Coordinates of C-alpha atoms and ligand atoms in Angstrom, one line a residue:
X1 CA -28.3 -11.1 3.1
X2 CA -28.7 -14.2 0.4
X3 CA -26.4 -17.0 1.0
X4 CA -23.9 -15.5 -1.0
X5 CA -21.7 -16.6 -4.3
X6 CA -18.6 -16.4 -2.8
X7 CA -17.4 -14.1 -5.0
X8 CA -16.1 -10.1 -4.6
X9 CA -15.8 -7.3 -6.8
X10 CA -12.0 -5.8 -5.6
X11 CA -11.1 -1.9 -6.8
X12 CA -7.7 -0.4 -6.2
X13 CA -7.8 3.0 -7.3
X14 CA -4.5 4.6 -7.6
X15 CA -3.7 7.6 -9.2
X16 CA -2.3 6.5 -12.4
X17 CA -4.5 3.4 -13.0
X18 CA -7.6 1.7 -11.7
X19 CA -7.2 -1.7 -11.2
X20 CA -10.1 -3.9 -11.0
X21 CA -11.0 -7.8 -10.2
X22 CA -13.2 -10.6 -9.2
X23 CA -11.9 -11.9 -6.5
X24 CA -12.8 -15.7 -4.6
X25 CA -12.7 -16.0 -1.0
X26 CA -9.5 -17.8 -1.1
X27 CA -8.3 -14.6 -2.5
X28 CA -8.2 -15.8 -6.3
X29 CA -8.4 -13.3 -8.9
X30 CA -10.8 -14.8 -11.1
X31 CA -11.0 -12.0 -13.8
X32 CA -9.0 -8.4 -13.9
X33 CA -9.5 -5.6 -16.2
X34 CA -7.8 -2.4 -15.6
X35 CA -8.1 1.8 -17.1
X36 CA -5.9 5.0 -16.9
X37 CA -7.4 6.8 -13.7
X38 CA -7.6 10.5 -15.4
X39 CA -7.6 12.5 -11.9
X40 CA -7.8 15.6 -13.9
X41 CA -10.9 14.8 -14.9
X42 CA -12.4 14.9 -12.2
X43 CA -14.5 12.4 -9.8
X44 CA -17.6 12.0 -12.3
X45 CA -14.6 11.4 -15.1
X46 CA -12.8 8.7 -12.9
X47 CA -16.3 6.8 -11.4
X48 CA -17.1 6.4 -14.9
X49 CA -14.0 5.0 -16.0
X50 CA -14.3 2.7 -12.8
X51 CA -17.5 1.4 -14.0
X52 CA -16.1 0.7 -17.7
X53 CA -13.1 -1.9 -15.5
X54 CA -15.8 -3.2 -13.3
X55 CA -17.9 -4.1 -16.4
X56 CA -15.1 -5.8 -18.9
X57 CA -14.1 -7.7 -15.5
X58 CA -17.2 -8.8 -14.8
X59 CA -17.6 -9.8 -19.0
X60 CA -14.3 -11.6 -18.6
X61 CA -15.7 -14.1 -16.2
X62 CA -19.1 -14.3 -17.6
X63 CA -20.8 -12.7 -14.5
X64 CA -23.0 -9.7 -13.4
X65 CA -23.3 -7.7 -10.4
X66 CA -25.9 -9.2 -9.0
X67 CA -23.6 -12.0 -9.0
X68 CA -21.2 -10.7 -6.6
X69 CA -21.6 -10.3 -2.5
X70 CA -20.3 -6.8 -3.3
X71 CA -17.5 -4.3 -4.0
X72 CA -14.5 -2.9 -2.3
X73 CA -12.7 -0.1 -3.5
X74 CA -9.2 0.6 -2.0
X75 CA -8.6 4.8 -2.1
X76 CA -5.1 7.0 -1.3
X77 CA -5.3 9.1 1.0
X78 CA -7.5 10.0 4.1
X79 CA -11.4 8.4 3.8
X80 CA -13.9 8.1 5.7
X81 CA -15.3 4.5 5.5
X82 CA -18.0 4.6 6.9
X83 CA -19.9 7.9 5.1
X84 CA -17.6 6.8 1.7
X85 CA -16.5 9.6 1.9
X86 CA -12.2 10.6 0.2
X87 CA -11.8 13.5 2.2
X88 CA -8.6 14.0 1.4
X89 CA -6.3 12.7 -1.4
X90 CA -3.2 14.0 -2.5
X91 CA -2.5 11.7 -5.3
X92 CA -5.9 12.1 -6.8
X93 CA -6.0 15.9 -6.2
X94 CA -9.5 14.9 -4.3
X95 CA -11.1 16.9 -1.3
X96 CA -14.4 15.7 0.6
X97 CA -15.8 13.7 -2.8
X98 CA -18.0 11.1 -1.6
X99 CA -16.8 8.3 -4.1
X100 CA -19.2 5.2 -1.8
X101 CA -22.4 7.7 -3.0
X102 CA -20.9 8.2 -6.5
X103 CA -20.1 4.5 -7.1
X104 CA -22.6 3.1 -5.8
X105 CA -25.3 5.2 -8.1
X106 CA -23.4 4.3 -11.0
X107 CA -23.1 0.7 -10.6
X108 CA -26.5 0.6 -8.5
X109 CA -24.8 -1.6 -5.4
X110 CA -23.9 -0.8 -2.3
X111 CA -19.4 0.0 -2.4
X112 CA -17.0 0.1 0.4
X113 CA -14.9 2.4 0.9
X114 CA -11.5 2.0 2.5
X115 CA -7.8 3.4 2.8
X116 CA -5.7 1.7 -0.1
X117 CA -2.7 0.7 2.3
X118 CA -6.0 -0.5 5.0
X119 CA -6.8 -2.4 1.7
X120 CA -3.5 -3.7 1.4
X121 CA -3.0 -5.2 5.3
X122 CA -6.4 -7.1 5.0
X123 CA -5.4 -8.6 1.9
X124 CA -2.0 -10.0 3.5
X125 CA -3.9 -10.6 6.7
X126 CA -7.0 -12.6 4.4
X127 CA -4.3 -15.0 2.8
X128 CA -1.3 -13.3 2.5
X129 CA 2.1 -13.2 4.6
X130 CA 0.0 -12.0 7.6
X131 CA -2.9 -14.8 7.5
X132 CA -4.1 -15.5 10.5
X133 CA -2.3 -12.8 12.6
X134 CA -4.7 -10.5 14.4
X135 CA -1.5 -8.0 15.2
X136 CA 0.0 -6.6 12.1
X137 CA 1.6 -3.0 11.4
X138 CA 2.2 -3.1 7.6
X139 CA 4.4 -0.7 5.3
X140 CA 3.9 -0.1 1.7
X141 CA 7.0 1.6 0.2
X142 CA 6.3 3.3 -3.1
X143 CA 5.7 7.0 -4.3
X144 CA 5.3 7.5 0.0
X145 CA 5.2 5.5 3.0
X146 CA 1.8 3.7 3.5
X147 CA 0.5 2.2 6.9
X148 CA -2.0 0.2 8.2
X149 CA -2.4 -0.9 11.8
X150 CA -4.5 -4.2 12.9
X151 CA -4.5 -4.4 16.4
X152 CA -6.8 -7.3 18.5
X153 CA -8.2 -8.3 14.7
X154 CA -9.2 -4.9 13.8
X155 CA -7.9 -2.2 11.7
X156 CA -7.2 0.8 14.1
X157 CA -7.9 3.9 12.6
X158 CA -8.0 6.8 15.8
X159 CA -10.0 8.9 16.7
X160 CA -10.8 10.9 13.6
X161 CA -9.1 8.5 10.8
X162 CA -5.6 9.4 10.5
X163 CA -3.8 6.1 12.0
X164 CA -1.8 4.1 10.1
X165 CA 0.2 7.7 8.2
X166 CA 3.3 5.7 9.2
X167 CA 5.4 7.1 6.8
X168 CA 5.2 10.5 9.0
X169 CA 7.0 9.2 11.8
X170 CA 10.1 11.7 11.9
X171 CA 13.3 9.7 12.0
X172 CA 15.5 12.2 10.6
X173 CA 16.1 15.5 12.5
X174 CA 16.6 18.4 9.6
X175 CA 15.6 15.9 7.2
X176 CA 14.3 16.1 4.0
X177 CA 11.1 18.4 3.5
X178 CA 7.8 16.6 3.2
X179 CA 4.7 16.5 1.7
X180 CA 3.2 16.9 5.2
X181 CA 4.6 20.0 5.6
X182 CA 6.9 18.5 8.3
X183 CA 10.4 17.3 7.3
X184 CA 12.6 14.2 8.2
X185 CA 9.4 12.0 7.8
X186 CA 10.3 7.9 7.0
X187 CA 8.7 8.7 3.4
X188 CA 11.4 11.2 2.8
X189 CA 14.2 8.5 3.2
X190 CA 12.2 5.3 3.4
X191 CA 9.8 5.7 0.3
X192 CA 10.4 3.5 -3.6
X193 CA 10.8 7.2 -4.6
X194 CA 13.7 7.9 -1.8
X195 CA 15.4 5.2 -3.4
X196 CA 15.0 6.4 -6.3
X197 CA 16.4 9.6 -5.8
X198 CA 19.5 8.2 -3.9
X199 CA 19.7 5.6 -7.2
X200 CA 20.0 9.3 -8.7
X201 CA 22.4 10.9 -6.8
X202 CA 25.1 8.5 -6.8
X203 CA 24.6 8.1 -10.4
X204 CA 25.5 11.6 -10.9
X205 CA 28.4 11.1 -8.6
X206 CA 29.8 8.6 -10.3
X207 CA 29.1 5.8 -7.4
X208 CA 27.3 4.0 -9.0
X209 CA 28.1 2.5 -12.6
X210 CA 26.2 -0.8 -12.1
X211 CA 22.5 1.2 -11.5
X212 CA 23.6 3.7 -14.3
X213 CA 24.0 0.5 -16.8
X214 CA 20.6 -0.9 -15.6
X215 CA 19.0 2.1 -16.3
X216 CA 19.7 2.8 -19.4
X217 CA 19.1 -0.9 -20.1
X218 CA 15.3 -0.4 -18.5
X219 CA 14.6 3.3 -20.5
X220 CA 17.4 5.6 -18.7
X221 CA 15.0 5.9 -15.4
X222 CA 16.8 5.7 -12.5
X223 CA 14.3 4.4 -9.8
X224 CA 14.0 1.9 -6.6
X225 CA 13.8 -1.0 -9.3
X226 CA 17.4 -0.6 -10.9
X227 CA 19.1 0.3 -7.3
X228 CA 17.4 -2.9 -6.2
X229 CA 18.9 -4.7 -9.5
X230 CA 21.8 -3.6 -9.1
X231 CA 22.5 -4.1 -5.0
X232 CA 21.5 -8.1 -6.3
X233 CA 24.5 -7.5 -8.6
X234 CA 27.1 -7.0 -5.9
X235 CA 27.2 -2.5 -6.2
X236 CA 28.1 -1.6 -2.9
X237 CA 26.4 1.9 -3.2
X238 CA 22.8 0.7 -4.3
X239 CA 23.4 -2.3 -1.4
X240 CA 24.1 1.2 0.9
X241 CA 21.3 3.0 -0.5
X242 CA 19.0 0.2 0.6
X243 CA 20.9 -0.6 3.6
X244 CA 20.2 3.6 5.0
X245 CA 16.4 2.6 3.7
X246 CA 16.2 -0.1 6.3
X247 CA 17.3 1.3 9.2
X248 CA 15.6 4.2 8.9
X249 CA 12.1 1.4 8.7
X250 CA 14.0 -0.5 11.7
X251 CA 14.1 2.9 13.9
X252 CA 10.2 3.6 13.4
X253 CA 9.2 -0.3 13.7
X254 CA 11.1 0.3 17.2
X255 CA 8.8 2.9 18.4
X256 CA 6.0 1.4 17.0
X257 CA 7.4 -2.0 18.5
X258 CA 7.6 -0.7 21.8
X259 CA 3.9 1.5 22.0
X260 CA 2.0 -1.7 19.9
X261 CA 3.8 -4.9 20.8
X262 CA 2.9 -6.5 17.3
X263 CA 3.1 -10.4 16.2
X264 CA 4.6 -9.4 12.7
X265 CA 5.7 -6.3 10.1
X266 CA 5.0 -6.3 6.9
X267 CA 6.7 -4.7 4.4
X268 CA 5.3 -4.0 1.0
X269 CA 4.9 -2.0 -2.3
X270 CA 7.7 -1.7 -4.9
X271 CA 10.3 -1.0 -2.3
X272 CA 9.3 -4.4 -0.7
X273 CA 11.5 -6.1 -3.9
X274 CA 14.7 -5.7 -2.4
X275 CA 13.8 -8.1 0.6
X276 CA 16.8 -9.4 2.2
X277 CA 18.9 -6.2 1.6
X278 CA 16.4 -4.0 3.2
X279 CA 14.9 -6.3 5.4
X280 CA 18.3 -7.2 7.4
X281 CA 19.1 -3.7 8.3
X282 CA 15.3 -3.4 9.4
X283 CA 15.8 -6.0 12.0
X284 CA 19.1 -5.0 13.1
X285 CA 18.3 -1.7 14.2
X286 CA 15.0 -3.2 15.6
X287 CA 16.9 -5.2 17.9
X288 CA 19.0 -2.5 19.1
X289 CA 16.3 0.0 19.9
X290 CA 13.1 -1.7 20.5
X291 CA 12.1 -3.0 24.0
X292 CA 13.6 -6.4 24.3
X293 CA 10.5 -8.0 25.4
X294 CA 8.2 -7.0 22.3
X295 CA 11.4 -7.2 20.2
X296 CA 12.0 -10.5 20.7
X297 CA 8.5 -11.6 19.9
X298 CA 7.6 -9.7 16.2
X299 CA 8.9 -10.7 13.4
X300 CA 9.3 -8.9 9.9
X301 CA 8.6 -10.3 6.8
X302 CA 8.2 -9.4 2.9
X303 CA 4.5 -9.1 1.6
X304 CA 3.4 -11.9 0.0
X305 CA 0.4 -10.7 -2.3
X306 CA 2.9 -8.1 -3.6
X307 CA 1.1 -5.8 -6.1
X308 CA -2.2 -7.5 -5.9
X309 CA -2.6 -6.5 -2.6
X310 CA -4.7 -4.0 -2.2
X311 CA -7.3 -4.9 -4.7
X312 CA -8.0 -8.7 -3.1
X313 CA -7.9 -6.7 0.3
X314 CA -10.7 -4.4 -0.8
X315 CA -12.6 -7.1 -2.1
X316 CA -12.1 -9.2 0.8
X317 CA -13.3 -6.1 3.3
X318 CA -16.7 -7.1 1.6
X319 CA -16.8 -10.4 3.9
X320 CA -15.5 -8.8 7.4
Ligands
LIG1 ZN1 5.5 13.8 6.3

């Protein structure tokens, strides 16, 4: 391999947008372009649009492909990183596409491939809230419950690619139904969207007049952001909503806690806003059911790259 430029072509593919940016090894975005993903259209549809981001990026900073040490694309869902392969994505409506084979022949460079929320923790662990810790379980709350597990410096995928699904950890008998197919699964209670959806309910009960007000003031959609908004307010109910969010985070960390003795959570994605208020709970209960021993060494903090992190991880993956 040449000496190198120092610089790294990041893609986070999600399934409303692809984000896209050239990326420093201090983790700089240097250039960012972004397009509407498309799903429906199919994985030729999508890689094409990919290629259009990657190219007004690269215009943006005055450089070419040949400029870069290579490219990184963060993917939902279950992959296989090293064939490229998406074998299975709900969000993208994907089965078994080999997106590394795809990209790669469209942009005529080699492309890693690599779990978005596996994206995400070597981002924070590159220069984020979890630089320079080599045992890391990280959460990313939004539409689910993403994971990603670095243990002894290396991301920990098992024995056919399914570690990390952390918001599958049952932590509510009878519980909610899941995507999965189970029920009770963190994601159901845990998730942005959970929030959400509790945000809704005690607006319809009249519980909540603060996170109706905020609502309507952001476009009448009752998500994690205006519960969040409003528990900073003072409303007791979204401050509950967040407060039932965290424990049920604090009762899986304690399992995990206890099986993976990690130096540090990290909690990300949207949900990740209401810090302190979900945070709190998180350690409480983690205290109370964890092993004391591992217990008293992790601690649990808020991401620090925040939205960014999974595109400066996938271009960082370039350089591990
Ligand atoms: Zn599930």
């Amino acid at each position: 391999m040449p000496a190198g430029t120092g610089l790294a072509l990041g893609i986070d593919l999600g399934g409303t947008a692809i984000k896209v940016g050239v990326v420093n090894r201090a983790g700089e975005i240097l250039a960012r372009a972004s397009r509407a993903t498309e799903a429906e259209t199919g994985p030729e549809g999508v890689v094409e649009r990919i290629a259009l981001a990657v190219m007004d990026a690269l215009h943006a900073c005055g450089r070419e492909l040949s400029d870069l040490d290579g490219v990184g694309v963060g993917t939902p869902g279950i992959c296989d990183a090293a064939r490229g392969l998406v074998r299975s994505s709900g969000n993208l409506g994907w089965k078994e596409v080999p997106l590394g084979r795809l990209l790669s022949r469209r942009l005529g460079v080699p492309v890693r491939l690599e779990n978005d929320a596996n994206c995400a923790a070597w981002g924070e662990q590159w220069c984020g809230a979890a630089r320079g810790c080599d045992d890391v379980i990280l959460f990313t709350l939004g539409t689910g419950v993403g994971g990603a597990l670095i243990l002894g410096g290396r991301l920990y995928s098992g024995a056919s690619g399914w570690a990390g699904e952390l918001g599958h950890i049952r932590v509510m008998p009878d519980g909610p139904p899941c995507s999965c197919g189970l029920s009770g699964c963190l994601e159901t209670v845990a998730s942005a969207a959970a929030m959400g959806r509790a945000g809704q309910e005690a607006v319809a009960a009249g519980r909540s007049p603060a996170v109706a007000r905020i609502a309507a003031a952001q476009g009448g959609q009752v998500d994690a952001r205006a519960v969040i908004t409003a528990a900073r307010e003072g409303d007791a109910a979204a401050a509950e909503i967040l407060r039932r969010a965290g424990e049920y985070l604090g009762q899986a960390s304690a399992m995990l806690i206890s099986a993976l003795n990690p130096a540090l959570i990290v909690v990300g994605g949207g949900g990740a806003y209401a810090g302190g208020f979900l945070l709190e709970p998180m350690r409480r209960v983690i205290a109370e059911q964890a092993m004391p021993g591992p217990a008293g060494v992790v601690r649990v903090v808020q991401a620090a790259l925040g939205n960014d992190a999974g595109l400066i991880g996938a271009a960082t993956s370039v350089w591990r």
